[in-house]
Short mmCIF file of C-alpha atoms in Angstrom, two decimals:
data_model
loop_
_atom_site.label_atom_id
_atom_site.label_comp_id
_atom_site.label_asym_id
_atom_site.label_seq_id
_atom_site.Cartn_x
_atom_site.Cartn_y
_atom_site.Cartn_z
CA ARG V 1 -9.68 25.46 12.41
CA LYS V 2 -6.40 26.54 13.93
CA GLU V 3 -3.52 24.51 12.57
CA GLN V 4 -1.63 22.34 15.01
CA GLU V 5 2.11 22.84 15.14
CA ILE V 6 4.07 19.70 14.38
CA ASP V 7 7.55 19.10 15.73
CA SER V 8 9.26 16.96 13.09
CA LYS V 9 12.72 17.14 14.64
CA ASP V 10 14.41 13.80 13.95
CA ALA V 11 10.97 12.29 13.28
CA ILE V 12 9.28 11.28 10.04
CA ILE V 13 5.74 12.69 10.00
CA LEU V 14 3.68 11.00 7.30
CA HIS V 15 0.67 13.01 6.13
CA GLN V 16 -1.93 10.88 4.43
CA PHE V 17 -5.66 10.34 4.00
CA SER V 18 -7.67 8.92 6.90
CA ARG V 19 -7.99 5.17 7.33
CA PRO V 20 -11.05 3.68 5.60
CA ASN V 21 -13.47 1.69 7.74
CA ASN V 22 -12.99 -1.68 6.02
CA GLY V 23 -9.68 -2.57 7.69
CA VAL V 24 -7.47 -1.61 4.72
CA PRO V 25 -4.78 0.98 5.62
CA SER V 26 -5.59 3.30 2.71
CA LEU V 27 -7.71 3.65 -0.41
CA SER V 28 -4.82 5.55 -1.98
CA PRO V 29 -2.19 3.36 -3.70
CA PHE V 30 0.43 6.04 -3.11
CA CYS V 31 -0.31 6.42 0.60
CA LEU V 32 -0.18 2.65 1.03
CA LYS V 33 3.03 2.53 -1.01
CA MET V 34 4.70 5.16 1.17
CA GLU V 35 3.71 3.65 4.50
CA THR V 36 4.68 0.17 3.33
CA TYR V 37 8.05 1.51 2.17
CA LEU V 38 8.70 3.00 5.63
CA ARG V 39 7.98 -0.38 7.18
CA MET V 40 10.13 -2.21 4.65
CA ALA V 41 13.01 0.19 5.30
CA ASP V 42 12.40 -0.13 9.05
CA LEU V 43 12.10 3.63 9.57
CA PRO V 44 10.08 4.88 12.57
CA TYR V 45 7.33 7.27 11.51
CA GLN V 46 4.21 8.96 12.80
CA ASN V 47 0.96 9.15 10.84
CA TYR V 48 -0.86 12.45 10.67
CA PHE V 49 -4.36 12.30 9.19
CA ASP V 50 -5.01 16.00 8.82
CA GLY V 51 -6.22 15.77 5.22
CA LYS V 52 -3.99 18.71 4.29
CA LEU V 53 -2.28 18.44 0.93
CA SER V 54 1.35 19.36 0.39
CA PRO V 55 2.27 22.76 -1.09
CA GLN V 56 2.34 20.98 -4.47
CA GLY V 57 -1.18 19.65 -3.89
CA LYS V 58 0.08 16.10 -3.29
CA MET V 59 -0.78 13.31 -0.87
CA PRO V 60 1.07 11.68 0.81
CA TRP V 61 3.89 13.93 1.92
CA ILE V 62 6.32 13.97 4.83
CA GLU V 63 7.97 16.36 7.22
CA TYR V 64 11.41 15.62 8.59
CA ASN V 65 13.36 18.16 10.64
CA HIS V 66 10.87 20.77 9.42
CA LYS V 67 11.62 19.93 5.78
CA LYS V 68 8.51 19.20 3.69
CA VAL V 69 8.81 16.69 0.83
CA SER V 70 6.01 15.47 -1.44
CA GLY V 71 5.81 12.93 -4.23
CA THR V 72 6.67 9.36 -3.24
CA GLU V 73 9.70 9.20 -5.55
CA PHE V 74 11.17 12.41 -4.10
CA ILE V 75 10.33 11.30 -0.55
CA ILE V 76 12.22 8.03 -1.04
CA ASP V 77 15.20 9.85 -2.59
CA PHE V 78 15.20 12.28 0.35
CA LEU V 79 15.10 9.51 2.97
CA GLU V 80 17.86 7.58 1.22
CA GLU V 81 20.08 10.65 1.23
CA LYS V 82 19.32 11.77 4.79
CA LEU V 83 19.06 8.41 6.56
CA GLY V 84 21.19 6.14 4.40
CA VAL V 85 18.50 3.56 3.67
CA ASN V 86 18.57 1.71 0.35
CA LEU V 87 16.23 -1.14 -0.51
CA ASN V 88 17.84 -1.41 -3.95
CA LYS V 89 21.37 -2.18 -2.81
CA ASN V 90 21.16 -5.72 -4.22
CA LEU V 91 20.11 -4.55 -7.69
CA GLY V 92 22.51 -4.08 -10.57
CA PRO V 93 22.22 -1.26 -13.16
CA ARG V 94 20.00 -3.32 -15.46
CA GLU V 95 17.73 -4.41 -12.61
CA ARG V 96 17.42 -0.81 -11.42
CA ALA V 97 16.39 0.19 -14.93
CA VAL V 98 13.75 -2.57 -15.08
CA SER V 99 12.54 -1.59 -11.61
CA ARG V 100 12.04 2.01 -12.69
CA ALA V 101 10.25 0.97 -15.88
CA VAL V 102 7.85 -1.23 -13.86
CA THR V 103 7.27 1.61 -11.38
CA LYS V 104 6.32 4.00 -14.16
CA MET V 105 3.98 1.45 -15.78
CA VAL V 106 2.22 0.93 -12.47
CA GLU V 107 2.03 4.57 -11.37
CA GLU V 108 1.41 6.27 -14.71
CA HIS V 109 -0.81 3.69 -16.41
CA PHE V 110 -2.18 0.94 -14.17
CA TYR V 111 -3.06 3.51 -11.48
CA TRP V 112 -5.58 5.28 -13.70
CA THR V 113 -7.51 2.15 -14.54
CA LEU V 114 -7.67 1.35 -10.82
CA ALA V 115 -8.87 4.87 -10.10
CA TYR V 116 -11.63 4.49 -12.70
CA CYS V 117 -12.71 1.19 -11.18
CA GLN V 118 -12.70 2.61 -7.66
CA TRP V 119 -14.18 6.07 -8.15
CA VAL V 120 -16.41 5.62 -11.20
CA GLU V 121 -17.59 2.06 -11.78
CA ASN V 122 -17.50 0.87 -8.15
CA LEU V 123 -18.29 4.20 -6.49
CA HIS V 124 -21.15 2.81 -4.40
CA GLU V 125 -18.86 0.29 -2.69
CA THR V 126 -16.10 2.87 -2.27
CA GLN V 127 -18.54 5.20 -0.54
CA LYS V 128 -19.17 2.55 2.11
CA MET V 129 -15.45 2.43 2.93
CA ILE V 130 -14.94 6.16 3.46
CA SER V 131 -14.57 7.17 7.10
CA VAL V 132 -16.68 10.25 7.84
CA TYR V 133 -18.35 10.75 11.22
CA GLY V 134 -21.10 13.02 12.49
CA PRO V 135 -24.82 13.60 11.92
CA LEU V 136 -24.31 14.44 8.22
CA SER V 137 -21.77 11.70 7.53
CA ASP V 138 -23.80 9.97 4.80
CA LEU V 139 -24.37 13.24 2.95
CA LEU V 140 -20.72 14.24 3.28
CA LYS V 141 -19.54 10.87 1.99
CA TRP V 142 -21.88 11.14 -0.99
CA ILE V 143 -20.61 14.63 -1.79
CA LEU V 144 -16.97 13.63 -1.35
CA CYS V 145 -17.28 10.55 -3.55
CA HIS V 146 -19.09 12.34 -6.37
CA LEU V 147 -16.64 15.24 -6.30
CA THR V 148 -13.79 12.74 -6.51
CA LYS V 149 -15.54 10.93 -9.35
CA GLY V 150 -15.68 14.14 -11.35
CA ILE V 151 -12.02 14.94 -10.66
CA VAL V 152 -10.89 11.42 -11.64
CA LYS V 153 -12.85 11.46 -14.91
CA ARG V 154 -11.51 14.91 -15.81
CA GLU V 155 -7.90 13.98 -15.02
CA MET V 156 -8.20 10.67 -16.88
CA TYR V 157 -9.43 12.54 -19.94
CA GLY V 158 -6.47 14.91 -19.70
CA HIS V 159 -4.11 11.97 -19.30
CA GLY V 160 -5.59 10.39 -22.42
CA ILE V 161 -6.59 7.02 -21.01
CA GLY V 162 -10.04 8.38 -20.14
CA ARG V 163 -10.82 8.92 -23.80
CA PHE V 164 -11.20 5.19 -24.37
CA SER V 165 -14.30 3.13 -23.71
CA GLU V 166 -14.71 1.27 -20.42
CA GLU V 167 -14.01 -2.04 -22.13
CA GLU V 168 -10.84 -0.66 -23.70
CA MET V 169 -9.66 0.66 -20.34
CA TYR V 170 -10.19 -2.73 -18.73
CA THR V 171 -8.27 -4.34 -21.57
CA LEU V 172 -5.33 -2.07 -20.72
CA MET V 173 -5.69 -2.89 -17.02
CA GLU V 174 -5.64 -6.62 -17.72
CA LYS V 175 -2.50 -6.25 -19.85
CA ASP V 176 -0.75 -4.44 -16.98
CA MET V 177 -1.78 -7.09 -14.46
CA ARG V 178 -0.67 -9.93 -16.72
CA THR V 179 2.65 -8.18 -17.24
CA LEU V 180 3.18 -7.99 -13.48
CA ALA V 181 2.18 -11.63 -13.06
CA SER V 182 4.63 -12.71 -15.77
CA LEU V 183 7.41 -10.58 -14.31
CA LEU V 184 6.83 -11.99 -10.82
CA GLY V 185 6.51 -15.60 -11.98
CA ASP V 186 7.35 -17.88 -9.04
CA LYS V 187 9.79 -15.42 -7.46
CA LYS V 188 9.32 -14.16 -3.93
CA TYR V 189 9.47 -10.48 -4.87
CA ILE V 190 9.30 -8.59 -8.15
CA MET V 191 13.07 -8.38 -8.68
CA GLY V 192 13.97 -11.72 -7.08
CA PRO V 193 14.53 -13.11 -3.58
CA ASN V 194 15.19 -9.69 -2.00
CA LEU V 195 12.87 -6.78 -1.36
CA SER V 196 13.33 -3.61 -3.37
CA THR V 197 11.54 -0.29 -3.62
CA VAL V 198 9.40 -1.46 -6.54
CA ASP V 199 7.69 -3.95 -4.22
CA ALA V 200 6.22 -1.11 -2.16
CA THR V 201 4.89 0.44 -5.38
CA VAL V 202 3.43 -2.75 -6.83
CA PHE V 203 1.93 -3.84 -3.51
CA GLY V 204 0.33 -0.43 -2.90
CA HIS V 205 -1.55 -0.74 -6.18
CA LEU V 206 -2.33 -4.45 -6.30
CA ALA V 207 -3.67 -4.28 -2.73
CA GLN V 208 -6.46 -2.06 -4.03
CA ALA V 209 -7.54 -4.81 -6.43
CA MET V 210 -7.25 -7.42 -3.67
CA TRP V 211 -9.13 -5.68 -0.88
CA THR V 212 -10.97 -2.51 -2.00
CA LEU V 213 -12.73 -3.45 -5.25
CA PRO V 214 -15.23 -6.21 -4.36
CA GLY V 215 -16.88 -7.92 -7.29
CA THR V 216 -14.91 -6.04 -9.94
CA ARG V 217 -12.91 -7.39 -12.85
CA PRO V 218 -9.47 -6.69 -11.30
CA GLU V 219 -10.48 -8.49 -8.09
CA ARG V 220 -11.71 -11.53 -10.01
CA LEU V 221 -8.52 -11.56 -12.05
CA ILE V 222 -6.07 -11.30 -9.15
CA LYS V 223 -7.93 -13.85 -7.03
CA GLY V 224 -8.49 -16.21 -9.92
CA GLU V 225 -6.20 -16.60 -12.88
CA LEU V 226 -3.33 -14.43 -11.58
CA ILE V 227 -3.09 -16.16 -8.23
CA ASN V 228 0.66 -15.56 -7.93
CA LEU V 229 -0.12 -11.84 -7.55
CA ALA V 230 -2.61 -12.63 -4.79
CA MET V 231 -0.03 -14.72 -2.93
CA TYR V 232 2.51 -11.93 -3.40
CA CYS V 233 0.11 -9.43 -1.78
CA GLU V 234 -0.64 -11.80 1.10
CA ARG V 235 3.07 -12.39 1.68
CA ILE V 236 3.84 -8.68 1.98
CA ARG V 237 0.77 -7.97 4.07
CA ARG V 238 1.66 -10.63 6.64
CA LYS V 239 5.30 -9.61 6.81
CA PHE V 240 4.87 -5.84 7.14
CA TRP V 241 1.24 -5.37 8.22
CA PRO V 242 0.61 -7.97 10.97
CA GLU V 243 -2.21 -5.84 12.41
CA TRP V 244 -4.02 -5.49 9.08
CA HIS V 245 -7.07 -7.73 9.06
CA HIS V 246 -9.89 -7.87 6.55
CA ASP V 247 -13.24 -9.43 7.39
CA ASP V 248 -13.50 -10.97 3.92
CA ASP V 249 -10.06 -12.60 3.93
CA ASN V 250 -9.94 -15.49 1.49
CA THR V 251 -8.27 -18.47 3.14
CA LEU V 252 -7.51 -19.90 -0.30
CA TYR V 253 -4.08 -18.30 0.02
CA GLU V 254 -3.46 -19.50 3.59
CA SER V 255 -2.46 -22.77 5.18
CA GLU V 256 -4.47 -24.13 8.11
CA GLU V 257 -1.65 -23.05 10.41
CA SER V 258 -1.72 -19.49 9.08
CA SER V 259 -5.50 -19.34 9.40
CA GLU V 260 -5.21 -20.20 13.11
CA ALA V 261 -2.42 -17.66 13.57
CA SER V 262 -4.44 -14.86 11.99
CA LYS V 263 -7.46 -15.07 14.29
CA THR V 264 -6.04 -12.47 16.69
CA HIS V 265 -5.45 -8.97 15.37
CA SER V 266 -4.68 -5.54 16.78
CA PRO V 267 -5.92 -2.26 15.27
CA LEU V 268 -4.02 -0.45 12.55
CA GLN V 269 -1.53 2.12 13.78
CA ASP V 270 -2.85 5.68 13.80
CA PHE V 271 -1.07 8.53 15.56
CA SER V 272 1.48 6.59 17.62
CA PHE V 273 4.98 6.05 16.33
CA TYR V 274 5.46 2.82 14.46
CA SER V 275 8.77 1.02 14.17
CA ARG V 276 9.49 -2.63 13.52
CA THR V 277 12.80 -2.35 15.38
CA GLU V 278 11.26 -0.83 18.47
CA THR V 279 8.79 -3.59 19.30
CA PHE V 280 8.42 -4.93 22.82
CA ASP V 281 7.11 -8.15 24.28
CA GLU V 282 4.77 -8.41 27.26
CA GLU V 283 7.69 -8.17 29.71
CA GLY V 284 8.92 -4.96 28.09
CA ASN V 285 11.95 -6.55 26.42
CA SER V 286 12.93 -5.07 23.08
CA ILE V 287 12.64 -7.42 20.12
CA SER V 288 14.58 -6.61 16.97
CA HIS V 289 13.41 -7.42 13.46
CA THR V 290 15.06 -6.95 10.10
CA PRO V 291 13.15 -5.99 6.95
CA ASP V 292 13.98 -9.27 5.23
CA THR V 293 15.96 -12.24 6.46
CA ASP V 294 15.14 -14.86 3.84
CA TYR V 295 17.56 -14.76 0.92
CA THR V 296 16.98 -18.31 -0.33
CA GLY V 297 14.97 -17.30 -3.37
CA HIS V 298 12.71 -20.37 -3.09
CA SER V 299 9.56 -20.54 -5.17
CA LEU V 300 6.49 -18.84 -3.67
CA PHE V 301 4.90 -22.29 -3.58
CA ASP V 302 7.58 -23.53 -1.15
CA SER V 303 6.12 -22.14 2.09
CA ASP V 304 7.08 -18.62 1.07
CA VAL V 305 4.30 -16.99 3.04
CA ASP V 306 6.77 -16.18 5.85
CA MET V 307 4.58 -17.51 8.62
CA ASP V 308 7.51 -17.60 11.05
CA ASP V 309 7.86 -13.85 10.63
CA TYR V 310 4.11 -13.51 10.98
CA ARG V 311 4.01 -15.42 14.26
CA ASP V 312 6.89 -13.30 15.56
CA HIS V 313 4.83 -10.22 14.90
CA GLU V 314 1.80 -11.74 16.58
CA GLN V 315 3.84 -12.42 19.73
CA CYS V 316 5.12 -8.85 19.77
CA LYS V 317 1.73 -7.15 19.65
#
């Protein structure tokens, strides 16, 4: 197929995997991390679901002014340098060090146990979520999922974590999740009352346990004992993904008011530009939002679900 030319002049083009069909933005923690980061930083971007990997064989990757950058860490560094954004401006040197350590734990350790759960143990459910269309869609999904299963098992073995038994891997996963829950405590975000880059990372991974792994051990853990992580995911989803709706939403984490407010949803953004600052009401008047306006640092049990922000988004759709 002839490649389509993309004009990335002064525009962030985000290349990522296609949307799954279960209402979740992505089955890839890194794609979800990157798109959530762009929304947190309030940077306009355009999705491009071409399925083409970066020259380094990575996904996601971006193009900006015809410059190609892959690897979420390098993408964020690039955007901070070029566009002057910085979600970590409120962090001191020690907090930045802790943030990086948490990021590496999540991306280099917790990620692999999630991948095993998604592409090996729970493959049948994952196959249902893949979006493939056409007369041979079922066959193509089966092939894709089993190819991915083989790749994940091989890479996990090379990493080292795949050499343990399934029970041992889930023990490691549970330790990571309990560490995150303890670190979060009753704070609004991982590092305190303000958003930082690590929140995009943690959310991108925990969201997989919340919404893409039905019936599995990580889902039972996050929706049961580690409920502060579930409330954390819901808080970020409502603030930065007002159009994201899941048919199996658990109202345990919602108030009656929020349940009423969430009955109307619009589709996830695909190819059109998305920007939280360039949102318009029904009369065409521009409505401005900021990535985070609550610096009180109240406990997550003190109405920290940001429903005012959520209703603002609902009015803007």
